[in-house]
């Protein structure tokens, strides 16, 4: 049985590590704020809480990471390095740029450590329910040995190419997510403005050609002006900037991206974000009332 250690017990990483534990695959966890690791160990039997990423790396064959952004990943990799053994595998589930994934892959290869960039999609709900989709790039041989690990929290996992391919795929995913969030936020703001019955509209929109994950999972809470669970706007803004540089490299002109970049920058500036990107409806409501700059 493969041994794993998980670094980054945030909204995504916490539930993912929980599934690894439930499948008998988790040896140790580490989190920057130590209280989260201690709480996790209290709730999950026989999980070690080593003092540092390096100490965790020395204990396991596979190290899984899920932290916020590029520099955070670089920091974790630097902290892991003293403990990494040749033949180990590092899997990154954070969303970072394809260039960062390639840089880390090359850096770890000098230590004979395999790297798999493996960003996920499916939201906090997907992490909790073990229904994530894993988009992977990097070491194909290591990927082929990770089926049991991905099966613990995934419903689909695919290898898409060399290091960075998983992150490129995730950038495409985020472009689509941003477009859907724009459309649903505008549509629901117009529903409110028209005074249409909300329960009926959610049922009818969700059951027809306008139905999608975002509307299904966030529609009701958006109309209730509640944004307590999910995907922080600052994280999507980070992803959209990654997407922007990728599309620039391709000389691809997007009409979705500039609007979304502008909207989330404005939402964050106004401090109206809550914990989820569905707070975008607050901006759209303001626009409909003609109160936005
Ligand atoms: P989160 O709840 O904010 O958790 C971030 C985690 O990263 C925390 O454990 C945090 O530690 C750790 N961290 C941040 N900077 C660090 C550093 N410099 N060194 C060590 N640890 C650090 O974020 P999340 O929602 O779980 O997202 C994590 C990643 O998954 C992001 O790349 C995000 O884009 C991606 N993602 C998120 C979703 C979603 O719906 N939330 C969906 C798909 C992908 P502390 O506890 O000490 O702050």
PDB file of N, CA, C and O and ligand atoms in Angstrom, residues 7-14 30-36 66-69 71-73 75-76 79 93-96 119-125 132 170 174 213 218 230-232 234-236 238-239 276, ligand 1:
ATOM      1  N   UNK A   7      -0.026  18.195   2.416  1.00  0.00           N
ATOM      2  CA  UNK A   7       0.381  19.543   2.851  1.00  0.00           C
ATOM      3  C   UNK A   7      -0.641  20.562   2.358  1.00  0.00           C
ATOM      4  O   UNK A   7      -0.882  20.662   1.150  1.00  0.00           O
ATOM      5  N   UNK A   8      -1.263  21.290   3.290  1.00  0.00           N
ATOM      6  CA  UNK A   8      -2.238  22.332   2.924  1.00  0.00           C
ATOM      7  C   UNK A   8      -3.659  21.873   3.188  1.00  0.00           C
ATOM      8  O   UNK A   8      -4.349  21.428   2.279  1.00  0.00           O
ATOM      9  N   UNK A   9      -4.096  22.026   4.453  1.00  0.00           N
ATOM     10  CA  UNK A   9      -5.423  21.525   4.843  1.00  0.00           C
ATOM     11  C   UNK A   9      -6.460  22.648   4.771  1.00  0.00           C
ATOM     12  O   UNK A   9      -7.142  22.941   5.748  1.00  0.00           O
ATOM     13  N   UNK A  10      -6.559  23.293   3.607  1.00  0.00           N
ATOM     14  CA  UNK A  10      -7.533  24.368   3.422  1.00  0.00           C
ATOM     15  C   UNK A  10      -8.893  23.802   3.058  1.00  0.00           C
ATOM     16  O   UNK A  10      -9.192  22.624   3.301  1.00  0.00           O
ATOM     17  N   UNK A  11      -9.707  24.657   2.422  1.00  0.00           N
ATOM     18  CA  UNK A  11     -11.076  24.250   2.061  1.00  0.00           C
ATOM     19  C   UNK A  11     -11.064  23.025   1.156  1.00  0.00           C
ATOM     20  O   UNK A  11     -11.959  22.166   1.245  1.00  0.00           O
ATOM     21  N   UNK A  12     -10.067  22.913   0.285  1.00  0.00           N
ATOM     22  CA  UNK A  12      -9.961  21.751  -0.614  1.00  0.00           C
ATOM     23  C   UNK A  12      -9.125  20.641   0.010  1.00  0.00           C
ATOM     24  O   UNK A  12      -9.526  19.469   0.034  1.00  0.00           O
ATOM     25  N   UNK A  13      -7.941  21.001   0.490  1.00  0.00           N
ATOM     26  CA  UNK A  13      -7.000  19.997   0.977  1.00  0.00           C
ATOM     27  C   UNK A  13      -7.506  19.226   2.184  1.00  0.00           C
ATOM     28  O   UNK A  13      -7.261  18.009   2.289  1.00  0.00           O
ATOM     29  N   UNK A  14      -8.225  19.904   3.088  1.00  0.00           N
ATOM     30  CA  UNK A  14      -8.722  19.228   4.299  1.00  0.00           C
ATOM     31  C   UNK A  14      -9.590  18.020   3.945  1.00  0.00           C
ATOM     32  O   UNK A  14      -9.285  16.879   4.336  1.00  0.00           O
ATOM     33  N   UNK A  30       0.639  18.153   7.181  1.00  0.00           N
ATOM     34  CA  UNK A  30       1.301  19.369   7.657  1.00  0.00           C
ATOM     35  C   UNK A  30       0.518  20.564   7.118  1.00  0.00           C
ATOM     36  O   UNK A  30       0.054  20.554   5.969  1.00  0.00           O
ATOM     37  N   UNK A  31       0.329  21.560   7.963  1.00  0.00           N
ATOM     38  CA  UNK A  31      -0.318  22.805   7.532  1.00  0.00           C
ATOM     39  C   UNK A  31       0.435  23.981   8.145  1.00  0.00           C
ATOM     40  O   UNK A  31       0.890  23.894   9.296  1.00  0.00           O
ATOM     41  N   UNK A  32       0.549  25.070   7.366  1.00  0.00           N
ATOM     42  CA  UNK A  32       1.302  26.245   7.852  1.00  0.00           C
ATOM     43  C   UNK A  32       0.788  26.703   9.219  1.00  0.00           C
ATOM     44  O   UNK A  32       1.566  26.902  10.142  1.00  0.00           O
ATOM     45  N   UNK A  33      -0.548  26.861   9.334  1.00  0.00           N
ATOM     46  CA  UNK A  33      -1.122  27.155  10.654  1.00  0.00           C
ATOM     47  C   UNK A  33      -1.320  25.806  11.341  1.00  0.00           C
ATOM     48  O   UNK A  33      -2.210  25.044  10.972  1.00  0.00           O
ATOM     49  N   UNK A  34      -0.480  25.553  12.333  1.00  0.00           N
ATOM     50  CA  UNK A  34      -0.406  24.214  12.924  1.00  0.00           C
ATOM     51  C   UNK A  34      -1.708  23.742  13.556  1.00  0.00           C
ATOM     52  O   UNK A  34      -1.961  22.537  13.644  1.00  0.00           O
ATOM     53  N   UNK A  35      -2.559  24.697  13.979  1.00  0.00           N
ATOM     54  CA  UNK A  35      -3.799  24.277  14.653  1.00  0.00           C
ATOM     55  C   UNK A  35      -4.678  23.423  13.738  1.00  0.00           C
ATOM     56  O   UNK A  35      -5.357  22.503  14.191  1.00  0.00           O
ATOM     57  N   UNK A  36      -4.631  23.695  12.416  1.00  0.00           N
ATOM     58  CA  UNK A  36      -5.461  22.903  11.482  1.00  0.00           C
ATOM     59  C   UNK A  36      -4.965  21.465  11.419  1.00  0.00           C
ATOM     60  O   UNK A  36      -5.755  20.530  11.349  1.00  0.00           O
ATOM     61  N   UNK A  66      -1.643  21.068  -1.575  1.00  0.00           N
ATOM     62  CA  UNK A  66      -2.744  21.908  -2.077  1.00  0.00           C
ATOM     63  C   UNK A  66      -2.691  23.237  -1.332  1.00  0.00           C
ATOM     64  O   UNK A  66      -3.288  23.379  -0.253  1.00  0.00           O
ATOM     65  N   UNK A  67      -1.936  24.195  -1.872  1.00  0.00           N
ATOM     66  CA  UNK A  67      -1.814  25.524  -1.263  1.00  0.00           C
ATOM     67  C   UNK A  67      -2.341  26.575  -2.240  1.00  0.00           C
ATOM     68  O   UNK A  67      -2.855  26.232  -3.306  1.00  0.00           O
ATOM     69  N   UNK A  68      -2.211  27.857  -1.891  1.00  0.00           N
ATOM     70  CA  UNK A  68      -2.958  28.879  -2.618  1.00  0.00           C
ATOM     71  C   UNK A  68      -2.415  29.185  -4.011  1.00  0.00           C
ATOM     72  O   UNK A  68      -3.123  29.019  -5.006  1.00  0.00           O
ATOM     73  N   UNK A  69      -1.181  29.673  -4.089  1.00  0.00           N
ATOM     74  CA  UNK A  69      -0.706  30.248  -5.358  1.00  0.00           C
ATOM     75  C   UNK A  69       0.757  29.874  -5.617  1.00  0.00           C
ATOM     76  O   UNK A  69       1.389  29.187  -4.818  1.00  0.00           O
ATOM     77  N   UNK A  71       3.818  31.297  -5.522  1.00  0.00           N
ATOM     78  CA  UNK A  71       4.905  31.498  -4.556  1.00  0.00           C
ATOM     79  C   UNK A  71       4.732  30.619  -3.324  1.00  0.00           C
ATOM     80  O   UNK A  71       5.724  30.220  -2.697  1.00  0.00           O
ATOM     81  N   UNK A  72       3.485  30.335  -2.984  1.00  0.00           N
ATOM     82  CA  UNK A  72       3.241  29.444  -1.838  1.00  0.00           C
ATOM     83  C   UNK A  72       3.734  28.035  -2.162  1.00  0.00           C
ATOM     84  O   UNK A  72       4.345  27.369  -1.327  1.00  0.00           O
ATOM     85  N   UNK A  73       3.476  27.596  -3.387  1.00  0.00           N
ATOM     86  CA  UNK A  73       3.951  26.270  -3.807  1.00  0.00           C
ATOM     87  C   UNK A  73       5.478  26.226  -3.805  1.00  0.00           C
ATOM     88  O   UNK A  73       6.088  25.278  -3.303  1.00  0.00           O
ATOM     89  N   UNK A  75       7.483  27.947  -2.025  1.00  0.00           N
ATOM     90  CA  UNK A  75       7.937  27.924  -0.628  1.00  0.00           C
ATOM     91  C   UNK A  75       7.832  26.509  -0.045  1.00  0.00           C
ATOM     92  O   UNK A  75       8.759  26.007   0.591  1.00  0.00           O
ATOM     93  N   UNK A  76       6.703  25.850  -0.314  1.00  0.00           N
ATOM     94  CA  UNK A  76       6.496  24.496   0.222  1.00  0.00           C
ATOM     95  C   UNK A  76       7.515  23.525  -0.375  1.00  0.00           C
ATOM     96  O   UNK A  76       8.090  22.689   0.339  1.00  0.00           O
ATOM     97  N   UNK A  79      10.776  23.995   1.280  1.00  0.00           N
ATOM     98  CA  UNK A  79      10.747  23.448   2.644  1.00  0.00           C
ATOM     99  C   UNK A  79      10.740  21.915   2.647  1.00  0.00           C
ATOM    100  O   UNK A  79      11.189  21.287   3.605  1.00  0.00           O
ATOM    101  N   UNK A  93      -1.787  19.675  -6.188  1.00  0.00           N
ATOM    102  CA  UNK A  93      -3.203  19.888  -6.504  1.00  0.00           C
ATOM    103  C   UNK A  93      -3.580  21.378  -6.488  1.00  0.00           C
ATOM    104  O   UNK A  93      -4.754  21.700  -6.695  1.00  0.00           O
ATOM    105  N   UNK A  94      -2.632  22.268  -6.210  1.00  0.00           N
ATOM    106  CA  UNK A  94      -2.947  23.708  -6.244  1.00  0.00           C
ATOM    107  C   UNK A  94      -3.144  24.129  -7.693  1.00  0.00           C
ATOM    108  O   UNK A  94      -2.690  23.446  -8.613  1.00  0.00           O
ATOM    109  N   UNK A  95      -3.778  25.291  -7.897  1.00  0.00           N
ATOM    110  CA  UNK A  95      -3.844  25.867  -9.239  1.00  0.00           C
ATOM    111  C   UNK A  95      -2.758  26.924  -9.343  1.00  0.00           C
ATOM    112  O   UNK A  95      -2.797  27.934  -8.632  1.00  0.00           O
ATOM    113  N   UNK A  96      -1.771  26.672 -10.190  1.00  0.00           N
ATOM    114  CA  UNK A  96      -0.673  27.620 -10.425  1.00  0.00           C
ATOM    115  C   UNK A  96      -0.440  27.707 -11.933  1.00  0.00           C
ATOM    116  O   UNK A  96      -1.141  27.055 -12.712  1.00  0.00           O
ATOM    117  N   UNK A 119      -3.976  19.844 -10.886  1.00  0.00           N
ATOM    118  CA  UNK A 119      -5.048  20.686 -10.360  1.00  0.00           C
ATOM    119  C   UNK A 119      -6.393  19.968 -10.462  1.00  0.00           C
ATOM    120  O   UNK A 119      -6.552  19.064 -11.274  1.00  0.00           O
ATOM    121  N   UNK A 120      -7.319  20.414  -9.624  1.00  0.00           N
ATOM    122  CA  UNK A 120      -8.610  19.723  -9.536  1.00  0.00           C
ATOM    123  C   UNK A 120      -9.752  20.683  -9.845  1.00  0.00           C
ATOM    124  O   UNK A 120      -9.608  21.891  -9.730  1.00  0.00           O
ATOM    125  N   UNK A 121     -10.893  20.125 -10.200  1.00  0.00           N
ATOM    126  CA  UNK A 121     -12.101  20.921 -10.352  1.00  0.00           C
ATOM    127  C   UNK A 121     -13.270  20.134  -9.763  1.00  0.00           C
ATOM    128  O   UNK A 121     -13.228  18.915  -9.710  1.00  0.00           O
ATOM    129  N   UNK A 122     -14.279  20.894  -9.320  1.00  0.00           N
ATOM    130  CA  UNK A 122     -15.423  20.250  -8.662  1.00  0.00           C
ATOM    131  C   UNK A 122     -15.810  20.968  -7.386  1.00  0.00           C
ATOM    132  O   UNK A 122     -16.798  20.619  -6.746  1.00  0.00           O
ATOM    133  N   UNK A 123     -15.016  21.980  -7.020  1.00  0.00           N
ATOM    134  CA  UNK A 123     -15.365  22.828  -5.884  1.00  0.00           C
ATOM    135  C   UNK A 123     -15.204  22.132  -4.540  1.00  0.00           C
ATOM    136  O   UNK A 123     -14.804  20.970  -4.453  1.00  0.00           O
ATOM    137  N   UNK A 124     -15.536  22.896  -3.503  1.00  0.00           N
ATOM    138  CA  UNK A 124     -15.445  22.371  -2.135  1.00  0.00           C
ATOM    139  C   UNK A 124     -16.390  21.172  -1.982  1.00  0.00           C
ATOM    140  O   UNK A 124     -16.067  20.187  -1.314  1.00  0.00           O
ATOM    141  N   UNK A 125     -17.542  21.238  -2.650  1.00  0.00           N
ATOM    142  CA  UNK A 125     -18.491  20.109  -2.592  1.00  0.00           C
ATOM    143  C   UNK A 125     -17.856  18.854  -3.172  1.00  0.00           C
ATOM    144  O   UNK A 125     -17.991  17.769  -2.617  1.00  0.00           O
ATOM    145  N   UNK A 132     -14.057  14.896  -7.317  1.00  0.00           N
ATOM    146  CA  UNK A 132     -13.242  15.852  -8.077  1.00  0.00           C
ATOM    147  C   UNK A 132     -12.808  15.269  -9.415  1.00  0.00           C
ATOM    148  O   UNK A 132     -12.710  14.053  -9.578  1.00  0.00           O
ATOM    149  N   UNK A 170      -6.411  23.276 -16.578  1.00  0.00           N
ATOM    150  CA  UNK A 170      -7.155  23.965 -15.518  1.00  0.00           C
ATOM    151  C   UNK A 170      -7.444  25.422 -15.909  1.00  0.00           C
ATOM    152  O   UNK A 170      -8.489  25.974 -15.584  1.00  0.00           O
ATOM    153  N   UNK A 174     -11.012  27.250 -15.936  1.00  0.00           N
ATOM    154  CA  UNK A 174     -11.334  28.496 -15.228  1.00  0.00           C
ATOM    155  C   UNK A 174     -11.901  29.559 -16.163  1.00  0.00           C
ATOM    156  O   UNK A 174     -12.713  30.382 -15.752  1.00  0.00           O
ATOM    157  N   UNK A 213     -23.566  23.543 -13.210  1.00  0.00           N
ATOM    158  CA  UNK A 213     -23.096  23.304 -11.821  1.00  0.00           C
ATOM    159  C   UNK A 213     -23.249  24.553 -10.959  1.00  0.00           C
ATOM    160  O   UNK A 213     -23.747  24.500  -9.838  1.00  0.00           O
ATOM    161  N   UNK A 218     -25.021  27.190  -6.467  1.00  0.00           N
ATOM    162  CA  UNK A 218     -24.914  28.529  -5.874  1.00  0.00           C
ATOM    163  C   UNK A 218     -26.142  29.415  -6.112  1.00  0.00           C
ATOM    164  O   UNK A 218     -26.247  30.476  -5.500  1.00  0.00           O
ATOM    165  N   UNK A 230     -17.156  28.093  -0.354  1.00  0.00           N
ATOM    166  CA  UNK A 230     -16.757  27.928  -1.743  1.00  0.00           C
ATOM    167  C   UNK A 230     -15.380  28.398  -2.127  1.00  0.00           C
ATOM    168  O   UNK A 230     -14.405  28.124  -1.440  1.00  0.00           O
ATOM    169  N   UNK A 231     -15.340  29.126  -3.223  1.00  0.00           N
ATOM    170  CA  UNK A 231     -14.101  29.432  -3.923  1.00  0.00           C
ATOM    171  C   UNK A 231     -13.881  30.945  -3.839  1.00  0.00           C
ATOM    172  O   UNK A 231     -14.638  31.732  -4.416  1.00  0.00           O
ATOM    173  N   UNK A 232     -12.832  31.341  -3.112  1.00  0.00           N
ATOM    174  CA  UNK A 232     -12.619  32.759  -2.836  1.00  0.00           C
ATOM    175  C   UNK A 232     -12.363  33.553  -4.126  1.00  0.00           C
ATOM    176  O   UNK A 232     -11.590  33.111  -4.978  1.00  0.00           O
ATOM    177  N   UNK A 234     -10.468  35.998  -4.700  1.00  0.00           N
ATOM    178  CA  UNK A 234      -9.045  36.286  -4.959  1.00  0.00           C
ATOM    179  C   UNK A 234      -8.356  35.080  -5.610  1.00  0.00           C
ATOM    180  O   UNK A 234      -7.418  35.238  -6.384  1.00  0.00           O
ATOM    181  N   UNK A 235      -8.829  33.874  -5.326  1.00  0.00           N
ATOM    182  CA  UNK A 235      -8.246  32.687  -5.966  1.00  0.00           C
ATOM    183  C   UNK A 235      -8.646  32.622  -7.438  1.00  0.00           C
ATOM    184  O   UNK A 235      -7.834  32.270  -8.296  1.00  0.00           O
ATOM    185  N   UNK A 236      -9.901  32.979  -7.750  1.00  0.00           N
ATOM    186  CA  UNK A 236     -10.292  32.972  -9.172  1.00  0.00           C
ATOM    187  C   UNK A 236      -9.534  34.068  -9.932  1.00  0.00           C
ATOM    188  O   UNK A 236      -9.077  33.837 -11.061  1.00  0.00           O
ATOM    189  N   UNK A 238      -6.580  35.128  -9.350  1.00  0.00           N
ATOM    190  CA  UNK A 238      -5.244  34.544  -9.589  1.00  0.00           C
ATOM    191  C   UNK A 238      -5.299  33.610 -10.802  1.00  0.00           C
ATOM    192  O   UNK A 238      -4.459  33.674 -11.700  1.00  0.00           O
ATOM    193  N   UNK A 239      -6.319  32.759 -10.883  1.00  0.00           N
ATOM    194  CA  UNK A 239      -6.444  31.802 -11.989  1.00  0.00           C
ATOM    195  C   UNK A 239      -6.648  32.525 -13.324  1.00  0.00           C
ATOM    196  O   UNK A 239      -6.126  32.108 -14.356  1.00  0.00           O
ATOM    197  N   UNK A 276     -17.050  33.318  -1.540  1.00  0.00           N
ATOM    198  CA  UNK A 276     -17.287  32.624  -2.809  1.00  0.00           C
ATOM    199  C   UNK A 276     -17.450  33.595  -3.979  1.00  0.00           C
ATOM    200  O   UNK A 276     -17.960  34.702  -3.819  1.00  0.00           O
TER     201      UNK A 276
HETATM  202  P1  LIG B   1      -7.679  27.892   1.213  1.00  0.00           P
HETATM  203  O1  LIG B   1      -8.879  27.339   1.901  1.00  0.00           O
HETATM  204  O2  LIG B   1      -7.383  29.348   1.319  1.00  0.00           O
HETATM  205  O3  LIG B   1      -6.409  27.044   1.738  1.00  0.00           O
HETATM  206  C1  LIG B   1      -5.114  27.372   1.335  1.00  0.00           C
HETATM  207  C2  LIG B   1      -4.153  26.418   2.022  1.00  0.00           C
HETATM  208  O4  LIG B   1      -2.822  26.728   1.585  1.00  0.00           O
HETATM  209  C3  LIG B   1      -4.148  26.559   3.557  1.00  0.00           C
HETATM  210  O5  LIG B   1      -3.917  25.297   4.138  1.00  0.00           O
HETATM  211  C4  LIG B   1      -2.948  27.497   3.759  1.00  0.00           C
HETATM  212  O6  LIG B   1      -2.369  27.394   5.043  1.00  0.00           O
HETATM  213  C5  LIG B   1      -2.006  26.965   2.720  1.00  0.00           C
HETATM  214  N1  LIG B   1      -0.969  27.938   2.341  1.00  0.00           N
HETATM  215  C6  LIG B   1      -1.138  29.105   1.684  1.00  0.00           C
HETATM  216  N2  LIG B   1       0.027  29.728   1.498  1.00  0.00           N
HETATM  217  C7  LIG B   1       0.980  28.918   2.045  1.00  0.00           C
HETATM  218  C8  LIG B   1       2.387  29.001   2.168  1.00  0.00           C
HETATM  219  N3  LIG B   1       3.075  30.059   1.692  1.00  0.00           N
HETATM  220  N4  LIG B   1       3.040  27.994   2.793  1.00  0.00           N
HETATM  221  C9  LIG B   1       2.362  26.935   3.284  1.00  0.00           C
HETATM  222  N5  LIG B   1       1.024  26.795   3.206  1.00  0.00           N
HETATM  223  C10 LIG B   1       0.339  27.782   2.594  1.00  0.00           C
HETATM  224  O7  LIG B   1      -7.695  27.581  -0.350  1.00  0.00           O
HETATM  225  P2  LIG B   1      -8.468  26.405  -1.127  1.00  0.00           P
HETATM  226  O8  LIG B   1      -9.820  26.898  -1.510  1.00  0.00           O
HETATM  227  O9  LIG B   1      -8.301  25.130  -0.373  1.00  0.00           O
HETATM  228  O10 LIG B   1      -7.602  26.376  -2.479  1.00  0.00           O
HETATM  229  C11 LIG B   1      -6.336  25.722  -2.539  1.00  0.00           C
HETATM  230  C12 LIG B   1      -5.925  25.603  -4.005  1.00  0.00           C
HETATM  231  O11 LIG B   1      -6.909  24.843  -4.711  1.00  0.00           O
HETATM  232  C13 LIG B   1      -5.812  26.951  -4.720  1.00  0.00           C
HETATM  233  O12 LIG B   1      -4.761  26.921  -5.643  1.00  0.00           O
HETATM  234  C14 LIG B   1      -7.167  27.063  -5.442  1.00  0.00           C
HETATM  235  O13 LIG B   1      -7.086  27.892  -6.579  1.00  0.00           O
HETATM  236  C15 LIG B   1      -7.429  25.618  -5.797  1.00  0.00           C
HETATM  237  N6  LIG B   1      -8.853  25.250  -5.964  1.00  0.00           N
HETATM  238  C16 LIG B   1      -9.808  25.716  -5.112  1.00  0.00           C
HETATM  239  C17 LIG B   1     -11.145  25.335  -5.311  1.00  0.00           C
HETATM  240  C18 LIG B   1     -12.253  25.818  -4.395  1.00  0.00           C
HETATM  241  O14 LIG B   1     -13.434  25.679  -4.780  1.00  0.00           O
HETATM  242  N7  LIG B   1     -11.961  26.359  -3.214  1.00  0.00           N
HETATM  243  C19 LIG B   1     -11.483  24.480  -6.366  1.00  0.00           C
HETATM  244  C20 LIG B   1     -10.474  23.994  -7.191  1.00  0.00           C
HETATM  245  C21 LIG B   1      -9.153  24.385  -6.989  1.00  0.00           C
HETATM  246  P3  LIG B   1      -2.983  28.239   6.306  1.00  0.00           P
HETATM  247  O15 LIG B   1      -4.076  27.379   6.871  1.00  0.00           O
HETATM  248  O16 LIG B   1      -1.841  28.424   7.212  1.00  0.00           O
HETATM  249  O17 LIG B   1      -3.504  29.557   5.754  1.00  0.00           O
END
